[in-house]
Coordinates of C-alpha atoms in Angstrom, one line a residue:
M1 CA -1.7 -51.5 23.0
T2 CA 2.3 -52.4 23.4
L3 CA 2.7 -49.4 21.0
L4 CA 0.9 -47.1 23.3
R5 CA 3.0 -48.3 26.4
L6 CA 6.1 -47.9 24.2
S7 CA 5.3 -44.2 23.2
L8 CA 4.6 -43.3 26.9
R9 CA 7.9 -44.7 28.1
N10 CA 9.8 -43.1 25.5
V11 CA 8.1 -39.8 26.5
R12 CA 9.0 -40.4 30.2
R13 CA 12.5 -41.1 29.4
R14 CA 12.8 -37.9 27.2
F15 CA 10.2 -35.8 28.8
V16 CA 12.4 -32.6 28.0
V17 CA 12.8 -33.5 24.4
F18 CA 9.2 -34.0 23.9
I19 CA 8.1 -30.7 25.7
F20 CA 10.5 -29.0 23.7
T21 CA 9.6 -30.5 20.0
A22 CA 5.5 -29.8 21.0
L23 CA 6.8 -26.1 21.9
A24 CA 8.5 -26.1 18.2
V25 CA 5.6 -27.4 16.7
I26 CA 3.1 -25.1 18.4
L27 CA 5.3 -22.0 17.7
G28 CA 5.7 -22.7 14.2
V29 CA 1.7 -23.2 13.6
A30 CA 1.2 -19.9 15.8
F31 CA 3.8 -18.1 13.3
V32 CA 2.4 -19.5 9.9
V33 CA -1.2 -18.5 11.4
G34 CA -0.2 -15.0 12.6
T35 CA 1.3 -15.0 9.0
F36 CA -1.9 -15.5 7.1
V37 CA -3.9 -12.8 9.4
I38 CA -1.5 -10.2 9.1
T39 CA -1.7 -10.6 5.3
D40 CA -5.4 -10.5 5.3
A41 CA -5.4 -7.7 7.3
L42 CA -3.1 -5.7 5.1
R43 CA -5.0 -6.9 1.9
E44 CA -8.3 -5.9 3.4
T45 CA -6.6 -2.4 4.5
F46 CA -5.3 -1.8 0.7
D47 CA -8.7 -2.7 -0.7
N48 CA -10.4 -0.2 1.4
L49 CA -7.8 2.4 0.7
A50 CA -8.0 1.6 -3.1
V51 CA -12.0 2.3 -2.7
D52 CA -11.6 5.4 -0.7
I53 CA -9.3 6.7 -3.1
G54 CA -11.1 5.3 -6.4
G55 CA -14.4 5.7 -5.3
T56 CA -16.9 3.3 -7.4
I57 CA -14.9 3.7 -10.4
D58 CA -15.5 0.5 -12.2
Y59 CA -13.4 1.4 -15.3
Q60 CA -10.9 4.0 -16.5
V61 CA -10.4 5.2 -20.2
R62 CA -6.8 6.5 -20.6
A63 CA -4.7 7.2 -23.8
A64 CA -1.8 5.0 -24.5
P65 CA 1.2 6.0 -22.4
L66 CA 4.4 7.6 -24.4
L67 CA 7.5 5.0 -24.1
G68 CA 8.8 4.9 -20.7
E69 CA 6.1 7.6 -18.7
Q70 CA 3.7 5.5 -17.3
E71 CA 2.0 8.4 -15.3
D72 CA 2.2 11.0 -17.9
A73 CA -0.1 9.8 -20.8
P74 CA -1.4 12.3 -23.2
P75 CA -5.0 13.5 -22.9
I76 CA -7.4 11.8 -24.8
D77 CA -10.4 13.4 -27.0
P78 CA -12.8 15.2 -24.7
D79 CA -15.7 13.9 -27.4
L80 CA -14.9 10.4 -26.1
V81 CA -17.0 11.2 -23.0
D82 CA -20.3 11.1 -25.2
V83 CA -19.0 8.1 -26.8
I84 CA -18.5 6.5 -23.7
A85 CA -21.8 7.4 -22.2
G86 CA -23.6 5.7 -25.2
V87 CA -22.4 2.3 -24.5
D88 CA -25.1 -0.1 -23.2
G89 CA -24.6 -0.4 -19.3
V90 CA -22.8 2.7 -18.8
A91 CA -24.4 4.3 -15.7
A92 CA -22.2 7.4 -15.6
V93 CA -19.4 9.1 -17.1
E94 CA -17.2 11.9 -15.8
G95 CA -14.3 13.5 -17.9
S96 CA -11.3 14.7 -15.8
V97 CA -7.7 16.0 -16.2
R98 CA -4.6 14.7 -13.9
E99 CA -1.2 16.1 -14.1
F100 CA 1.6 14.4 -12.0
N101 CA 4.7 16.1 -10.8
V102 CA 3.6 19.5 -11.3
N103 CA 4.2 22.0 -8.5
P104 CA 0.7 24.2 -7.9
L105 CA 2.8 27.2 -6.7
D106 CA 4.4 27.4 -10.4

């Protein structure tokens, strides 16, 4: 009981220091929690954006890119669509061609 009395006496003597210390702890915890909440919200937003852009694509087959050209990979053989469709567990296969950095008016 003497430790409790000593603690309360010190809090009364240095009340302003106690208040500012408690405020600093509360603000620190609030900033950390706020950071976690914002991070989770951003992660969910980008996950939803990826689903909106990619649809329900589970896997994409692409050709190996040329050295230094990550976006402009060479096209793959169109007959590969039939090979992939024959794999067990594949529900649907869709072939498409994408070209990056092309002006549609040219």
